Amino acid sequence: MIEKNYITYAFAVLLMIAILAIMDGLNNSNAAEELRKEKDRLAEKAASFEKEYENNAKMLDVARKEIDELKKEIESLRSAIEYREFLAAIKTIESYKAAQSFKEANAFIARIDGLGYYAGERSGKCHCGFIFNGEGFEWIPNSVLDLKEFRIEQDKIRLTYQTAEEVTQDYQFVMAKAPGQYDSEEKWRVEEITLVEKVPH
């Protein structure tokens, strides 16, 4: 009887061990299934991210190309504006060149701080000139000849002109947009005239 109880007990223990093993196997199988599902989900997510990255990279390339095109258009517009402004500054000097009286010439000089003029008479002729930052510059009619070189610097344009034989140096006109001596309209006017080394012509 005792032996039969041992056998029953042993069988019950073995049955319990088998059930636990099966449950553990099922748990492991379920965990493996969960891991597989998670792996698949992550793989899908990675593929989605990769596709999104490719789309964003394409969009970025398109945006970069559009920006480059816009930069070219802006540069083209800026060049057109600079050229128009350059022509307006040259037109001012052409008018200054044609002036036959000091009053006419004075109309092309800017009215800003540090600028002024003087006018008198010497030997029956106009002894006239401009004052740029405390420095006097004598006005000599018909002394300005041809444009020799130019430079555009942000809001200023430098124009260097050859001068007539009796003038020992060439003139560099510094042009800026400013009101004039006789009117308040802001347009290209002479801010300063400096003497530069004369180039034979």
Coordinates of N, CA, C and O in Angstrom, one line a residue, residues 27-151:
N27 N 5.7 29.3 -22.3 CA 6.1 30.7 -21.9 C 7.2 31.2 -22.8 O 7.2 32.3 -23.3
N28 N 8.2 30.3 -23.0 CA 9.4 30.6 -23.8 C 8.9 30.8 -25.3 O 9.4 31.7 -26.0
S29 N 8.0 29.9 -25.7 CA 7.5 30.0 -27.0 C 6.7 31.3 -27.2 O 6.9 32.0 -28.2
N30 N 5.9 31.7 -26.2 CA 5.2 33.0 -26.3 C 6.2 34.2 -26.3 O 6.0 35.1 -27.0
A31 N 7.2 34.1 -25.4 CA 8.2 35.1 -25.4 C 8.9 35.2 -26.7 O 9.2 36.4 -27.2
A32 N 9.2 34.1 -27.3 CA 9.9 34.1 -28.6 C 9.0 34.7 -29.7 O 9.5 35.5 -30.5
E33 N 7.7 34.4 -29.6 CA 6.7 34.9 -30.5 C 6.7 36.5 -30.4 O 6.6 37.2 -31.3
E34 N 6.6 36.9 -29.1 CA 6.6 38.3 -28.8 C 7.9 39.0 -29.3 O 7.8 40.1 -29.9
L35 N 9.0 38.4 -29.1 CA 10.3 38.9 -29.6 C 10.3 39.0 -31.1 O 10.7 40.0 -31.7
R36 N 9.7 38.0 -31.8 CA 9.7 38.0 -33.2 C 8.8 39.1 -33.7 O 9.1 39.8 -34.7
K37 N 7.6 39.3 -33.0 CA 6.7 40.3 -33.4 C 7.3 41.7 -33.2 O 7.2 42.6 -34.1
E38 N 8.0 41.9 -32.1 CA 8.7 43.1 -31.8 C 9.8 43.4 -32.9 O 10.0 44.6 -33.3
K39 N 10.5 42.3 -33.2 CA 11.6 42.5 -34.3 C 11.0 42.9 -35.6 O 11.5 43.8 -36.3
D40 N 9.8 42.3 -35.9 CA 9.1 42.6 -37.2 C 8.7 44.1 -37.1 O 8.8 44.8 -38.1
R41 N 8.1 44.5 -36.0 CA 7.6 45.8 -35.8 C 8.7 46.8 -36.0 O 8.6 47.8 -36.7
L42 N 9.9 46.6 -35.3 CA 11.0 47.4 -35.4 C 11.6 47.5 -36.8 O 12.0 48.6 -37.3
A43 N 11.6 46.3 -37.5 CA 12.1 46.3 -38.9 C 11.2 47.2 -39.8 O 11.7 47.9 -40.6
E44 N 9.8 47.1 -39.6 CA 8.9 47.9 -40.3 C 9.1 49.4 -40.1 O 9.1 50.2 -41.0
K45 N 9.4 49.7 -38.8 CA 9.6 51.1 -38.4 C 10.9 51.6 -39.0 O 10.9 52.7 -39.5
A46 N 11.9 50.8 -39.0 CA 13.2 51.2 -39.6 C 13.1 51.4 -41.1 O 13.6 52.4 -41.6
A47 N 12.3 50.5 -41.7 CA 12.0 50.7 -43.2 C 11.3 52.0 -43.4 O 11.5 52.7 -44.4
S48 N 10.3 52.3 -42.5 CA 9.5 53.5 -42.7 C 10.4 54.7 -42.5 O 10.3 55.7 -43.2
F49 N 11.3 54.7 -41.5 CA 12.2 55.8 -41.2 C 13.2 56.0 -42.4 O 13.5 57.1 -42.8
E50 N 13.6 54.8 -43.0 CA 14.5 54.9 -44.1 C 13.8 55.5 -45.3 O 14.4 56.4 -46.0
K51 N 12.6 55.1 -45.5 CA 11.8 55.7 -46.7 C 11.6 57.2 -46.4 O 11.7 58.0 -47.3
E52 N 11.3 57.6 -45.2 CA 11.0 59.0 -44.8 C 12.3 59.8 -45.0 O 12.3 60.9 -45.5
Y53 N 13.5 59.2 -44.6 CA 14.8 59.8 -44.8 C 15.1 60.1 -46.3 O 15.5 61.2 -46.7
E54 N 14.8 59.1 -47.1 CA 15.0 59.2 -48.5 C 14.1 60.3 -49.1 O 14.6 61.1 -49.9
N55 N 12.9 60.3 -48.7 CA 11.9 61.4 -49.2 C 12.4 62.8 -48.7 O 12.4 63.7 -49.5
N56 N 12.9 62.9 -47.4 CA 13.4 64.1 -46.9 C 14.6 64.6 -47.6 O 14.8 65.8 -47.9
A57 N 15.5 63.6 -47.9 CA 16.7 63.9 -48.6 C 16.4 64.4 -50.0 O 17.0 65.4 -50.5
K58 N 15.4 63.8 -50.7 CA 15.0 64.3 -52.0 C 14.5 65.7 -52.0 O 14.8 66.5 -52.8
M59 N 13.6 65.9 -50.9 CA 13.0 67.2 -50.8 C 14.1 68.3 -50.5 O 14.0 69.4 -51.0
L60 N 15.1 67.9 -49.7 CA 16.2 68.8 -49.4 C 17.0 69.1 -50.6 O 17.4 70.3 -50.8
D61 N 17.2 68.1 -51.5 CA 17.9 68.4 -52.7 C 17.1 69.3 -53.6 O 17.7 70.3 -54.2
V62 N 15.8 69.1 -53.7 CA 15.0 70.0 -54.5 C 15.0 71.4 -53.9 O 15.2 72.4 -54.6
A63 N 14.9 71.5 -52.5 CA 15.0 72.8 -51.9 C 16.3 73.5 -52.1 O 16.3 74.7 -52.4
R64 N 17.4 72.8 -52.1 CA 18.7 73.3 -52.3 C 18.8 73.9 -53.8 O 19.4 75.0 -54.0
K65 N 18.3 73.1 -54.7 CA 18.3 73.6 -56.1 C 17.5 74.8 -56.3 O 17.9 75.8 -57.0
E66 N 16.3 74.9 -55.6 CA 15.5 76.1 -55.7 C 16.2 77.3 -55.1 O 16.1 78.4 -55.6
I67 N 16.9 77.0 -54.0 CA 17.6 78.1 -53.3 C 18.7 78.6 -54.2 O 18.9 79.8 -54.3
D68 N 19.4 77.7 -54.9 CA 20.5 78.1 -55.8 C 19.9 78.9 -56.9 O 20.5 79.9 -57.3
E69 N 18.8 78.5 -57.5 CA 18.1 79.3 -58.5 C 17.8 80.7 -58.1 O 18.0 81.7 -58.8
L70 N 17.2 80.7 -56.9 CA 16.8 82.0 -56.3 C 18.0 82.9 -56.1 O 18.0 84.1 -56.4
K71 N 19.1 82.3 -55.6 CA 20.4 83.1 -55.4 C 20.8 83.7 -56.8 O 21.3 84.9 -56.8
K72 N 20.7 82.9 -57.8 CA 21.2 83.4 -59.2 C 20.3 84.5 -59.6 O 20.7 85.5 -60.2
E73 N 18.9 84.3 -59.4 CA 18.0 85.4 -59.8 C 18.3 86.7 -59.0 O 18.3 87.8 -59.6
I74 N 18.5 86.5 -57.7 CA 18.8 87.7 -56.9 C 20.1 88.4 -57.3 O 20.1 89.6 -57.4
E75 N 21.1 87.6 -57.6 CA 22.4 88.1 -58.1 C 22.2 88.9 -59.4 O 22.8 89.9 -59.6
S76 N 21.4 88.3 -60.3 CA 21.1 88.9 -61.6 C 20.4 90.2 -61.4 O 20.7 91.2 -62.0
L77 N 19.4 90.2 -60.5 CA 18.7 91.5 -60.2 C 19.6 92.5 -59.6 O 19.5 93.7 -59.9
R78 N 20.4 92.1 -58.6 CA 21.4 93.0 -58.0 C 22.3 93.6 -59.0 O 22.6 94.8 -59.0
S79 N 22.8 92.8 -60.0 CA 23.7 93.3 -61.0 C 23.0 94.3 -61.9 O 23.6 95.3 -62.2
A80 N 21.7 94.0 -62.2 CA 20.9 95.0 -63.0 C 20.7 96.3 -62.3 O 20.9 97.4 -62.8
I81 N 20.5 96.2 -60.9 CA 20.3 97.4 -60.1 C 21.6 98.2 -60.1 O 21.7 99.4 -60.3
E82 N 22.7 97.4 -59.8 CA 24.0 98.1 -59.7 C 24.4 98.8 -61.0 O 24.9 99.9 -61.0
Y83 N 24.1 98.1 -62.1 CA 24.4 98.7 -63.4 C 23.6 100.0 -63.7 O 24.1 101.0 -64.1
R84 N 22.3 99.9 -63.3 CA 21.4 101.1 -63.5 C 22.0 102.3 -62.6 O 22.0 103.4 -63.0
E85 N 22.3 101.9 -61.3 CA 22.9 102.9 -60.4 C 24.2 103.5 -60.9 O 24.5 104.7 -60.9
F86 N 25.0 102.6 -61.5 CA 26.3 103.0 -62.0 C 26.1 104.0 -63.2 O 26.8 105.0 -63.2
L87 N 25.1 103.7 -64.0 CA 24.9 104.6 -65.2 C 24.4 106.0 -64.6 O 24.7 107.0 -65.2
A88 N 23.6 105.9 -63.6 CA 23.0 107.2 -63.0 C 24.2 108.0 -62.4 O 24.2 109.3 -62.6
A89 N 25.2 107.4 -61.8 CA 26.3 108.1 -61.2 C 27.2 108.7 -62.3 O 27.6 109.8 -62.2
I90 N 27.4 107.9 -63.4 CA 28.1 108.4 -64.6 C 27.4 109.6 -65.2 O 28.1 110.6 -65.6
K91 N 26.1 109.5 -65.3 CA 25.3 110.7 -65.9 C 25.6 111.9 -65.1 O 25.7 113.0 -65.6
T92 N 25.6 111.8 -63.7 CA 25.9 113.0 -62.9 C 27.3 113.6 -63.3 O 27.4 114.8 -63.4
I93 N 28.3 112.8 -63.4 CA 29.6 113.3 -63.8 C 29.6 113.9 -65.2 O 30.3 114.9 -65.4
E94 N 28.9 113.3 -66.1 CA 28.8 113.9 -67.4 C 28.2 115.3 -67.4 O 28.6 116.2 -68.1
S95 N 27.2 115.4 -66.5 CA 26.6 116.8 -66.4 C 27.5 117.7 -65.7 O 27.6 118.9 -66.1
Y96 N 28.3 117.2 -64.7 CA 29.3 118.0 -64.0 C 30.3 118.5 -65.0 O 30.7 119.7 -65.0
K97 N 30.8 117.6 -65.9 CA 31.8 117.9 -66.9 C 31.3 119.0 -67.8 O 32.1 119.9 -68.2
A98 N 30.0 119.0 -68.2 CA 29.5 120.0 -69.1 C 29.2 121.3 -68.5 O 29.0 122.3 -69.2
A99 N 29.3 121.4 -67.2 CA 29.0 122.7 -66.5 C 29.9 123.8 -66.9 O 31.2 123.6 -66.9
Q100 N 29.4 124.9 -67.3 CA 30.3 126.1 -67.7 C 30.3 127.2 -66.7 O 31.0 128.1 -66.8
S101 N 29.6 127.0 -65.6 CA 29.7 127.9 -64.5 C 29.9 127.2 -63.2 O 29.4 126.0 -63.1
F102 N 30.4 127.8 -62.2 CA 30.6 127.2 -60.9 C 29.3 126.8 -60.2 O 29.1 125.8 -59.6
K103 N 28.3 127.7 -60.4 CA 27.0 127.4 -59.9 C 26.4 126.1 -60.5 O 25.8 125.3 -59.8
E104 N 26.6 126.0 -61.8 CA 26.1 124.7 -62.4 C 26.8 123.5 -61.9 O 26.2 122.5 -61.5
A105 N 28.1 123.6 -61.7 CA 28.9 122.5 -61.2 C 28.5 122.2 -59.8 O 28.4 121.0 -59.4
N106 N 28.2 123.2 -59.0 CA 27.9 123.0 -57.6 C 26.6 122.2 -57.4 O 26.4 121.6 -56.3
A107 N 25.7 122.2 -58.4 CA 24.5 121.5 -58.3 C 24.7 120.0 -58.2 O 23.8 119.3 -57.7
F108 N 25.9 119.5 -58.6 CA 26.1 118.1 -58.6 C 26.9 117.6 -57.4 O 27.2 116.4 -57.2
I109 N 27.1 118.6 -56.4 CA 27.8 118.2 -55.2 C 26.8 117.9 -54.1 O 25.8 118.6 -54.0
A110 N 27.1 116.9 -53.3 CA 26.2 116.5 -52.2 C 26.2 117.6 -51.1 O 27.2 118.3 -50.9
R111 N 25.0 117.7 -50.5 CA 24.9 118.6 -49.3 C 24.9 117.7 -48.0 O 23.9 117.2 -47.6
I112 N 26.1 117.4 -47.5 CA 26.2 116.6 -46.3 C 27.3 117.2 -45.4 O 28.0 118.1 -45.9
D113 N 27.4 116.7 -44.2 CA 28.4 117.3 -43.2 C 29.8 117.2 -43.8 O 30.2 116.2 -44.4
G114 N 30.6 118.3 -43.6 CA 32.0 118.3 -44.0 C 32.2 118.8 -45.4 O 33.3 118.9 -45.9
L115 N 31.1 119.1 -46.1 CA 31.2 119.6 -47.5 C 30.8 121.1 -47.6 O 29.9 121.5 -46.9
G116 N 31.5 121.8 -48.4 CA 31.2 123.2 -48.6 C 31.8 123.7 -49.9 O 32.3 122.9 -50.7
Y117 N 31.8 125.0 -50.1 CA 32.4 125.5 -51.3 C 32.9 127.0 -51.0 O 32.5 127.6 -50.0
Y118 N 33.8 127.4 -51.9 CA 34.2 128.8 -51.8 C 34.2 129.4 -53.2 O 34.3 128.7 -54.2
A119 N 33.9 130.7 -53.3 CA 33.8 131.3 -54.6 C 34.4 132.7 -54.6 O 34.1 133.5 -53.6
G120 N 35.2 133.1 -55.5 CA 35.8 134.4 -55.5 C 36.2 134.7 -57.0 O 35.9 134.0 -57.9
E121 N 37.0 135.7 -57.1 CA 37.5 136.1 -58.5 C 38.9 136.4 -58.4 O 39.4 137.0 -57.5
R122 N 39.7 135.9 -59.4 CA 41.1 136.2 -59.5 C 41.4 136.4 -60.9 O 41.1 135.5 -61.8
S123 N 42.1 137.5 -61.3 CA 42.4 137.9 -62.7 C 41.2 137.8 -63.6 O 41.3 137.3 -64.7
G124 N 40.1 138.2 -63.1 CA 38.9 138.3 -63.9 C 38.3 136.9 -64.1 O 37.3 136.7 -64.9
K125 N 38.8 135.9 -63.4 CA 38.3 134.5 -63.6 C 37.8 134.0 -62.2 O 38.2 134.5 -61.2
C126 N 36.8 133.1 -62.3 CA 36.3 132.5 -61.1 C 37.4 131.7 -60.3 O 37.9 130.8 -60.9
H127 N 37.7 132.1 -59.1 CA 38.6 131.3 -58.3 C 37.6 130.6 -57.3 O 37.3 131.1 -56.2
C128 N 37.2 129.4 -57.7 CA 36.1 128.7 -57.0 C 36.5 127.3 -56.8 O 37.4 126.7 -57.5
G129 N 35.9 126.7 -55.8 CA 36.2 125.3 -55.5 C 35.3 124.8 -54.4 O 34.4 125.4 -53.9
F130 N 35.5 123.5 -54.1 CA 34.7 122.8 -53.1 C 35.6 122.4 -51.9 O 36.8 122.4 -52.0
I131 N 35.0 122.3 -50.8 CA 35.7 121.9 -49.6 C 35.2 120.5 -49.2 O 34.0 120.3 -48.9
F132 N 36.1 119.5 -49.2 CA 35.8 118.1 -48.8 C 36.5 117.8 -47.5 O 37.8 117.7 -47.6
N133 N 35.8 117.7 -46.4 CA 36.5 117.3 -45.1 C 37.6 118.3 -44.8 O 38.7 117.8 -44.4
G134 N 37.4 119.6 -45.0 CA 38.4 120.6 -44.7 C 39.5 120.8 -45.8 O 40.3 121.7 -45.6
E135 N 39.5 120.0 -46.8 CA 40.4 120.1 -47.9 C 39.8 120.8 -49.1 O 38.7 120.5 -49.5
G136 N 40.5 121.9 -49.6 CA 40.0 122.6 -50.8 C 40.3 121.9 -52.1 O 41.3 121.3 -52.2
F137 N 39.3 121.9 -53.0 CA 39.5 121.4 -54.3 C 39.1 122.4 -55.3 O 37.9 122.8 -55.4
E138 N 40.0 122.9 -56.2 CA 39.7 124.0 -57.1 C 38.9 123.4 -58.3 O 39.2 122.4 -58.9
W139 N 37.8 124.2 -58.6 CA 37.0 123.8 -59.8 C 37.7 124.5 -61.0 O 37.9 125.7 -61.1
I140 N 38.0 123.6 -62.0 CA 38.5 124.1 -63.3 C 37.6 123.6 -64.4 O 37.5 122.4 -64.6
P141 N 36.9 124.6 -65.1 CA 36.0 124.1 -66.1 C 36.7 123.4 -67.2 O 37.9 123.6 -67.5
N142 N 36.0 122.4 -67.8 CA 36.5 121.6 -69.0 C 37.7 120.8 -68.7 O 38.5 120.5 -69.6
S143 N 37.9 120.5 -67.4 CA 39.2 119.8 -67.0 C 39.0 118.2 -67.0 O 39.9 117.5 -67.0
V144 N 37.7 117.8 -66.9 CA 37.4 116.4 -66.8 C 37.2 115.8 -68.1 O 36.5 116.3 -69.0
L145 N 38.0 114.7 -68.4 CA 37.9 114.0 -69.7 C 37.2 112.7 -69.7 O 36.0 112.7 -69.4
D146 N 37.9 111.6 -69.9 CA 37.2 110.3 -70.0 C 37.3 109.4 -68.7 O 38.3 109.5 -68.0
L147 N 36.3 108.6 -68.5 CA 36.3 107.6 -67.4 C 37.5 106.6 -67.6 O 37.6 106.0 -68.7
K148 N 38.3 106.5 -66.6 CA 39.4 105.6 -66.7 C 39.2 104.3 -65.9 O 39.5 103.2 -66.4
E149 N 38.6 104.4 -64.7 CA 38.3 103.2 -64.0 C 37.2 103.5 -63.0 O 36.9 104.6 -62.7
F150 N 36.5 102.4 -62.5 CA 35.5 102.6 -61.5 C 35.5 101.4 -60.5 O 36.1 100.4 -60.7
R151 N 34.8 101.7 -59.4 CA 34.7 100.6 -58.3 C 33.4 100.9 -57.6 O 33.1 102.0 -57.2

